[in-house]
Amino acid sequence: MLKIAVFVSGGGTNLQSLIDECQKGTINGEITLVVSNRLKAYGLERARNAGIKAECIKDQKVLLERLKEEGIDLIVLAGYLAIIGEDLIREYKNRIINIHPSLIPSFAGPGFYGLHVHEAAFKRGVKVAGATVHFVSEEVDGGPIILQQAMDVSAANSPEEMQEMVLLNIEHKILPEAVRLFCDGRLEVIDERVKIVWKEH
Ligand code: GRF
């Protein structure tokens, strides 16, 4: 059973979808640590309610030490807004997964996070939007793509509505699925592209 650390900065609904799937036994991994760069992040409360260690850590060196102490195998960024340092990315190469609320490369990169993504997409008048799960690299939102899913958002009347549509209908599904595939050893990275491989049980 792999040990998973989840990083959050806000409400943690993506974290909750992972906690629920782990409790249902559909993920071959266990969330043993939740970290936030914000003391008041509600995501930390969700972790405590689920009996998971929850810590506010801002220093990258302390963070790396804690991950090693806990024997963490996989890091999941679930609405985490702090930049991950090079040491951590190097130490956990292709073992850090992030969810981004757009179809990368659209509306991605520096400055595109949280509601800002949907404000830009709504202003552009997109009819289709979605989310992307990818491995983290030094380039913001630039790592190998694991999963993407799109949906019709032409009915959205505001960026907030578009954000909710993508969060509830897509993010809460593809993030647990990507973690499930990782924990089953079914993700291979070849030339910066992710291949989902079949594994006989
Ligand atoms: C999500 O839309 C995520 O893609 C983005 O921030 C939002 C966080 O939502 N990076 P939550 O904290 O998981 O509810």
PDB file of C-alpha atoms and ligand atoms in Angstrom:
ATOM      1  CA  MET A   1       0.000   0.000   0.000  1.00  0.00           C
ATOM      2  CA  LEU A   2       1.604   3.279  -1.123  1.00  0.00           C
ATOM      3  CA  LYS A   3       1.813   6.226   1.285  1.00  0.00           C
ATOM      4  CA  ILE A   4       0.313   9.440  -0.086  1.00  0.00           C
ATOM      5  CA  ALA A   5       0.743  13.055   1.041  1.00  0.00           C
ATOM      6  CA  VAL A   6      -1.821  15.605  -0.187  1.00  0.00           C
ATOM      7  CA  PHE A   7      -1.018  19.330  -0.333  1.00  0.00           C
ATOM      8  CA  VAL A   8      -3.906  21.837  -0.119  1.00  0.00           C
ATOM      9  CA  SER A   9      -4.281  25.635   0.175  1.00  0.00           C
ATOM     10  CA  GLY A  10      -8.073  26.011   0.316  1.00  0.00           C
ATOM     11  CA  GLY A  11     -11.387  24.221   0.918  1.00  0.00           C
ATOM     12  CA  GLY A  12     -10.087  20.798  -0.065  1.00  0.00           C
ATOM     13  CA  THR A  13     -12.989  19.311  -2.038  1.00  0.00           C
ATOM     14  CA  ASN A  14     -10.482  17.496  -4.281  1.00  0.00           C
ATOM     15  CA  LEU A  15      -8.803  16.157  -1.139  1.00  0.00           C
ATOM     16  CA  GLN A  16     -12.236  14.986   0.092  1.00  0.00           C
ATOM     17  CA  SER A  17     -12.818  13.064  -3.151  1.00  0.00           C
ATOM     18  CA  LEU A  18      -9.472  11.279  -2.573  1.00  0.00           C
ATOM     19  CA  ILE A  19     -10.273  10.560   1.094  1.00  0.00           C
ATOM     20  CA  ASP A  20     -13.679   9.121   0.086  1.00  0.00           C
ATOM     21  CA  GLU A  21     -12.173   6.864  -2.609  1.00  0.00           C
ATOM     22  CA  CYS A  22      -9.434   5.617  -0.244  1.00  0.00           C
ATOM     23  CA  GLN A  23     -12.073   4.848   2.415  1.00  0.00           C
ATOM     24  CA  LYS A  24     -14.070   2.930  -0.236  1.00  0.00           C
ATOM     25  CA  GLY A  25     -10.907   0.900  -0.969  1.00  0.00           C
ATOM     26  CA  THR A  26     -10.827   1.812  -4.674  1.00  0.00           C
ATOM     27  CA  ILE A  27      -7.277   3.255  -4.404  1.00  0.00           C
ATOM     28  CA  ASN A  28      -4.311   0.988  -3.594  1.00  0.00           C
ATOM     29  CA  GLY A  29      -2.831   3.678  -1.374  1.00  0.00           C
ATOM     30  CA  GLU A  30      -3.305   5.443   1.954  1.00  0.00           C
ATOM     31  CA  ILE A  31      -3.317   9.197   2.648  1.00  0.00           C
ATOM     32  CA  THR A  32      -1.026   9.444   5.683  1.00  0.00           C
ATOM     33  CA  LEU A  33      -0.274  13.181   5.644  1.00  0.00           C
ATOM     34  CA  VAL A  34      -2.035  16.383   4.569  1.00  0.00           C
ATOM     35  CA  VAL A  35       0.009  19.568   4.312  1.00  0.00           C
ATOM     36  CA  SER A  36      -1.018  23.184   3.761  1.00  0.00           C
ATOM     37  CA  ASN A  37       0.861  26.464   3.329  1.00  0.00           C
ATOM     38  CA  ARG A  38      -2.136  28.130   5.044  1.00  0.00           C
ATOM     39  CA  LEU A  39      -2.990  27.522   8.707  1.00  0.00           C
ATOM     40  CA  LYS A  40      -6.694  28.195   8.157  1.00  0.00           C
ATOM     41  CA  ALA A  41      -7.125  26.036   5.050  1.00  0.00           C
ATOM     42  CA  TYR A  42     -10.361  24.053   5.531  1.00  0.00           C
ATOM     43  CA  GLY A  43      -8.641  21.133   3.827  1.00  0.00           C
ATOM     44  CA  LEU A  44      -6.662  20.602   7.062  1.00  0.00           C
ATOM     45  CA  GLU A  45      -9.969  20.272   8.929  1.00  0.00           C
ATOM     46  CA  ARG A  46     -11.182  17.654   6.431  1.00  0.00           C
ATOM     47  CA  ALA A  47      -7.999  15.661   7.068  1.00  0.00           C
ATOM     48  CA  ARG A  48      -8.403  15.815  10.868  1.00  0.00           C
ATOM     49  CA  ASN A  49     -12.061  14.746  10.524  1.00  0.00           C
ATOM     50  CA  ALA A  50     -10.816  11.698   8.609  1.00  0.00           C
ATOM     51  CA  GLY A  51      -8.163  10.925  11.257  1.00  0.00           C
ATOM     52  CA  ILE A  52      -5.250  11.937   8.985  1.00  0.00           C
ATOM     53  CA  LYS A  53      -2.172  13.908  10.189  1.00  0.00           C
ATOM     54  CA  ALA A  54      -2.661  17.533   9.101  1.00  0.00           C
ATOM     55  CA  GLU A  55       0.177  20.069   9.231  1.00  0.00           C
ATOM     56  CA  CYS A  56       0.794  23.655   8.115  1.00  0.00           C
ATOM     57  CA  ILE A  57       4.361  23.740   6.701  1.00  0.00           C
ATOM     58  CA  LYS A  58       5.748  26.728   4.739  1.00  0.00           C
ATOM     59  CA  ASP A  59       9.477  25.922   4.709  1.00  0.00           C
ATOM     60  CA  GLN A  60      10.481  23.688   1.756  1.00  0.00           C
ATOM     61  CA  LYS A  61      13.397  22.083   3.657  1.00  0.00           C
ATOM     62  CA  VAL A  62      11.159  21.162   6.612  1.00  0.00           C
ATOM     63  CA  LEU A  63       8.593  19.850   4.115  1.00  0.00           C
ATOM     64  CA  LEU A  64      11.113  17.522   2.428  1.00  0.00           C
ATOM     65  CA  GLU A  65      12.282  16.221   5.838  1.00  0.00           C
ATOM     66  CA  ARG A  66       8.682  15.505   6.923  1.00  0.00           C
ATOM     67  CA  LEU A  67       7.960  13.629   3.700  1.00  0.00           C
ATOM     68  CA  LYS A  68      11.041  11.466   4.217  1.00  0.00           C
ATOM     69  CA  GLU A  69      10.152  10.857   7.911  1.00  0.00           C
ATOM     70  CA  GLU A  70       6.682   9.691   6.816  1.00  0.00           C
ATOM     71  CA  GLY A  71       8.088   7.510   4.010  1.00  0.00           C
ATOM     72  CA  ILE A  72       5.848   9.219   1.459  1.00  0.00           C
ATOM     73  CA  ASP A  73       5.721   7.547  -2.000  1.00  0.00           C
ATOM     74  CA  LEU A  74       3.395   9.946  -3.832  1.00  0.00           C
ATOM     75  CA  ILE A  75       2.584  13.654  -3.451  1.00  0.00           C
ATOM     76  CA  VAL A  76      -0.742  15.011  -4.735  1.00  0.00           C
ATOM     77  CA  LEU A  77      -1.264  18.769  -5.195  1.00  0.00           C
ATOM     78  CA  ALA A  78      -5.011  19.298  -4.723  1.00  0.00           C
ATOM     79  CA  GLY A  79      -5.619  23.047  -4.998  1.00  0.00           C
ATOM     80  CA  TYR A  80      -2.122  23.877  -3.680  1.00  0.00           C
ATOM     81  CA  LEU A  81      -1.110  27.449  -4.562  1.00  0.00           C
ATOM     82  CA  ALA A  82       2.519  27.606  -3.313  1.00  0.00           C
ATOM     83  CA  ILE A  83       5.352  26.884  -5.768  1.00  0.00           C
ATOM     84  CA  ILE A  84       7.141  23.545  -5.195  1.00  0.00           C
ATOM     85  CA  GLY A  85      10.934  23.927  -4.864  1.00  0.00           C
ATOM     86  CA  GLU A  86      13.455  22.281  -7.250  1.00  0.00           C
ATOM     87  CA  ASP A  87      14.841  19.977  -4.505  1.00  0.00           C
ATOM     88  CA  LEU A  88      11.414  18.474  -3.894  1.00  0.00           C
ATOM     89  CA  ILE A  89      10.693  18.102  -7.640  1.00  0.00           C
ATOM     90  CA  ARG A  90      14.066  16.390  -8.150  1.00  0.00           C
ATOM     91  CA  GLU A  91      13.617  14.103  -5.111  1.00  0.00           C
ATOM     92  CA  TYR A  92      10.111  13.116  -6.234  1.00  0.00           C
ATOM     93  CA  LYS A  93      10.560  13.121 -10.030  1.00  0.00           C
ATOM     94  CA  ASN A  94       7.343  11.811 -11.645  1.00  0.00           C
ATOM     95  CA  ARG A  95       5.938  11.167  -8.181  1.00  0.00           C
ATOM     96  CA  ILE A  96       4.177  14.545  -7.748  1.00  0.00           C
ATOM     97  CA  ILE A  97       0.711  14.835  -9.349  1.00  0.00           C
ATOM     98  CA  ASN A  98      -1.151  18.153  -9.797  1.00  0.00           C
ATOM     99  CA  ILE A  99      -4.734  18.965 -10.854  1.00  0.00           C
ATOM    100  CA  HIS A 100      -5.202  22.092 -13.000  1.00  0.00           C
ATOM    101  CA  PRO A 101      -8.728  23.355 -13.834  1.00  0.00           C
ATOM    102  CA  SER A 102      -8.246  23.792 -17.575  1.00  0.00           C
ATOM    103  CA  LEU A 103      -7.360  21.756 -20.673  1.00  0.00           C
ATOM    104  CA  ILE A 104      -3.563  22.319 -20.654  1.00  0.00           C
ATOM    105  CA  PRO A 105      -1.968  24.107 -22.516  1.00  0.00           C
ATOM    106  CA  SER A 106      -4.988  26.481 -22.592  1.00  0.00           C
ATOM    107  CA  PHE A 107      -5.301  28.886 -19.647  1.00  0.00           C
ATOM    108  CA  ALA A 108      -2.248  27.462 -17.868  1.00  0.00           C
ATOM    109  CA  GLY A 109       1.135  28.676 -16.588  1.00  0.00           C
ATOM    110  CA  PRO A 110       2.143  31.509 -14.220  1.00  0.00           C
ATOM    111  CA  GLY A 111      -0.869  33.530 -13.013  1.00  0.00           C
ATOM    112  CA  PHE A 112      -3.423  30.923 -14.110  1.00  0.00           C
ATOM    113  CA  TYR A 113      -4.699  29.392 -10.879  1.00  0.00           C
ATOM    114  CA  GLY A 114      -8.060  28.919  -9.106  1.00  0.00           C
ATOM    115  CA  LEU A 115     -10.858  31.255 -10.282  1.00  0.00           C
ATOM    116  CA  HIS A 116      -8.437  33.229 -12.514  1.00  0.00           C
ATOM    117  CA  VAL A 117      -8.448  30.293 -14.946  1.00  0.00           C
ATOM    118  CA  HIS A 118     -12.230  30.366 -15.303  1.00  0.00           C
ATOM    119  CA  GLU A 119     -12.371  34.174 -15.495  1.00  0.00           C
ATOM    120  CA  ALA A 120     -10.037  34.067 -18.522  1.00  0.00           C
ATOM    121  CA  ALA A 121     -11.920  31.147 -20.128  1.00  0.00           C
ATOM    122  CA  PHE A 122     -15.336  32.753 -19.515  1.00  0.00           C
ATOM    123  CA  LYS A 123     -14.112  36.114 -20.898  1.00  0.00           C
ATOM    124  CA  ARG A 124     -12.798  34.296 -24.002  1.00  0.00           C
ATOM    125  CA  GLY A 125     -16.244  32.743 -24.431  1.00  0.00           C
ATOM    126  CA  VAL A 126     -15.161  29.100 -24.520  1.00  0.00           C
ATOM    127  CA  LYS A 127     -17.946  26.530 -25.039  1.00  0.00           C
ATOM    128  CA  VAL A 128     -15.897  23.596 -23.840  1.00  0.00           C
ATOM    129  CA  ALA A 129     -13.694  23.498 -20.738  1.00  0.00           C
ATOM    130  CA  GLY A 130     -12.226  20.860 -18.469  1.00  0.00           C
ATOM    131  CA  ALA A 131      -9.359  19.858 -16.224  1.00  0.00           C
ATOM    132  CA  THR A 132      -5.959  18.211 -16.457  1.00  0.00           C
ATOM    133  CA  VAL A 133      -4.008  15.949 -14.100  1.00  0.00           C
ATOM    134  CA  HIS A 134      -0.265  16.022 -14.775  1.00  0.00           C
ATOM    135  CA  PHE A 135       3.095  15.192 -13.220  1.00  0.00           C
ATOM    136  CA  VAL A 136       4.844  18.268 -11.792  1.00  0.00           C
ATOM    137  CA  SER A 137       8.030  19.542 -13.439  1.00  0.00           C
ATOM    138  CA  GLU A 138      10.067  22.732 -13.008  1.00  0.00           C
ATOM    139  CA  GLU A 139       7.775  24.466 -15.554  1.00  0.00           C
ATOM    140  CA  VAL A 140       4.457  25.608 -13.940  1.00  0.00           C
ATOM    141  CA  ASP A 141       1.674  23.350 -15.374  1.00  0.00           C
ATOM    142  CA  GLY A 142       4.301  22.021 -17.806  1.00  0.00           C
ATOM    143  CA  GLY A 143       4.786  18.380 -16.688  1.00  0.00           C
ATOM    144  CA  PRO A 144       3.680  15.170 -18.516  1.00  0.00           C
ATOM    145  CA  ILE A 145      -0.119  14.947 -18.824  1.00  0.00           C
ATOM    146  CA  ILE A 146      -1.761  11.914 -17.161  1.00  0.00           C
ATOM    147  CA  LEU A 147      -5.513  12.514 -17.712  1.00  0.00           C
ATOM    148  CA  GLN A 148      -7.739  15.220 -19.246  1.00  0.00           C
ATOM    149  CA  GLN A 149     -11.509  15.469 -19.526  1.00  0.00           C
ATOM    150  CA  ALA A 150     -13.693  18.102 -21.224  1.00  0.00           C
ATOM    151  CA  MET A 151     -17.324  19.161 -20.884  1.00  0.00           C
ATOM    152  CA  ASP A 152     -19.799  21.579 -22.460  1.00  0.00           C
ATOM    153  CA  VAL A 153     -19.815  24.771 -20.392  1.00  0.00           C
ATOM    154  CA  SER A 154     -21.890  26.885 -22.779  1.00  0.00           C
ATOM    155  CA  ALA A 155     -24.654  27.025 -20.137  1.00  0.00           C
ATOM    156  CA  ALA A 156     -22.372  28.712 -17.557  1.00  0.00           C
ATOM    157  CA  ASN A 157     -23.479  32.283 -16.726  1.00  0.00           C
ATOM    158  CA  SER A 158     -20.365  33.280 -14.785  1.00  0.00           C
ATOM    159  CA  PRO A 159     -16.739  32.197 -14.075  1.00  0.00           C
ATOM    160  CA  GLU A 160     -17.904  30.939 -10.667  1.00  0.00           C
ATOM    161  CA  GLU A 161     -20.537  28.681 -12.306  1.00  0.00           C
ATOM    162  CA  MET A 162     -17.945  27.382 -14.769  1.00  0.00           C
ATOM    163  CA  GLN A 163     -15.519  26.668 -11.896  1.00  0.00           C
ATOM    164  CA  GLU A 164     -18.187  24.670 -10.027  1.00  0.00           C
ATOM    165  CA  MET A 165     -19.180  22.702 -13.148  1.00  0.00           C
ATOM    166  CA  VAL A 166     -15.580  21.666 -13.818  1.00  0.00           C
ATOM    167  CA  LEU A 167     -14.783  20.954 -10.141  1.00  0.00           C
ATOM    168  CA  LEU A 168     -17.824  18.735  -9.451  1.00  0.00           C
ATOM    169  CA  ASN A 169     -18.185  16.985 -12.833  1.00  0.00           C
ATOM    170  CA  ILE A 170     -14.536  16.499 -13.784  1.00  0.00           C
ATOM    171  CA  GLU A 171     -11.885  17.252 -11.147  1.00  0.00           C
ATOM    172  CA  HIS A 172     -13.446  15.071  -8.436  1.00  0.00           C
ATOM    173  CA  LYS A 173     -13.396  12.151 -10.910  1.00  0.00           C
ATOM    174  CA  ILE A 174     -10.097  12.401 -12.798  1.00  0.00           C
ATOM    175  CA  LEU A 175      -7.873  13.173  -9.791  1.00  0.00           C
ATOM    176  CA  PRO A 176      -8.826   9.964  -7.879  1.00  0.00           C
ATOM    177  CA  GLU A 177      -8.565   8.032 -11.178  1.00  0.00           C
ATOM    178  CA  ALA A 178      -5.023   9.316 -11.806  1.00  0.00           C
ATOM    179  CA  VAL A 179      -3.988   8.429  -8.233  1.00  0.00           C
ATOM    180  CA  ARG A 180      -5.572   4.991  -8.666  1.00  0.00           C
ATOM    181  CA  LEU A 181      -3.555   4.404 -11.863  1.00  0.00           C
ATOM    182  CA  PHE A 182      -0.323   5.551 -10.172  1.00  0.00           C
ATOM    183  CA  CYS A 183      -0.873   3.306  -7.136  1.00  0.00           C
ATOM    184  CA  ASP A 184      -1.541   0.346  -9.445  1.00  0.00           C
ATOM    185  CA  GLY A 185       1.803   1.022 -11.191  1.00  0.00           C
ATOM    186  CA  ARG A 186       0.036   1.682 -14.485  1.00  0.00           C
ATOM    187  CA  LEU A 187       1.666   5.016 -15.417  1.00  0.00           C
ATOM    188  CA  GLU A 188       4.844   5.099 -17.522  1.00  0.00           C
ATOM    189  CA  VAL A 189       6.564   8.337 -18.586  1.00  0.00           C
ATOM    190  CA  ILE A 190       8.353   8.025 -21.944  1.00  0.00           C
ATOM    191  CA  ASP A 191       9.863  11.134 -23.571  1.00  0.00           C
ATOM    192  CA  GLU A 192       7.767  13.452 -21.356  1.00  0.00           C
ATOM    193  CA  ARG A 193       4.542  11.661 -22.409  1.00  0.00           C
ATOM    194  CA  VAL A 194       2.482   9.443 -20.108  1.00  0.00           C
ATOM    195  CA  LYS A 195       1.478   5.964 -21.231  1.00  0.00           C
ATOM    196  CA  ILE A 196      -1.259   4.125 -19.285  1.00  0.00           C
ATOM    197  CA  VAL A 197      -0.247   0.471 -19.255  1.00  0.00           C
ATOM    198  CA  TRP A 198      -2.332  -2.619 -18.560  1.00  0.00           C
ATOM    199  CA  LYS A 199      -1.277  -4.638 -15.534  1.00  0.00           C
ATOM    200  CA  GLU A 200      -2.415  -8.237 -14.952  1.00  0.00           C
ATOM    201  CA  HIS A 201      -3.535  -8.491 -11.309  1.00  0.00           C
TER     202      HIS A 201
HETATM  203  C1  GRF B   1      -9.570  23.427  -7.916  1.00  0.00           C
HETATM  204  O1  GRF B   1     -10.351  23.915  -8.969  1.00  0.00           O
HETATM  205  C2  GRF B   1      -8.186  23.133  -8.415  1.00  0.00           C
HETATM  206  O2  GRF B   1      -8.123  22.667  -9.755  1.00  0.00           O
HETATM  207  C3  GRF B   1      -7.554  24.466  -8.347  1.00  0.00           C
HETATM  208  O3  GRF B   1      -8.022  25.030  -7.145  1.00  0.00           O
HETATM  209  C4  GRF B   1      -9.324  24.487  -6.859  1.00  0.00           C
HETATM  210  C5  GRF B   1      -9.240  23.907  -5.464  1.00  0.00           C
HETATM  211  O4  GRF B   1     -10.415  23.382  -5.052  1.00  0.00           O
HETATM  212  N1  GRF B   1      -6.116  24.429  -8.386  1.00  0.00           N
HETATM  213  P1  GRF B   1     -10.497  22.525  -3.685  1.00  0.00           P
HETATM  214  O5  GRF B   1      -9.665  23.236  -2.638  1.00  0.00           O
HETATM  215  O6  GRF B   1      -9.963  21.153  -3.974  1.00  0.00           O
HETATM  216  O7  GRF B   1     -11.957  22.512  -3.368  1.00  0.00           O
END
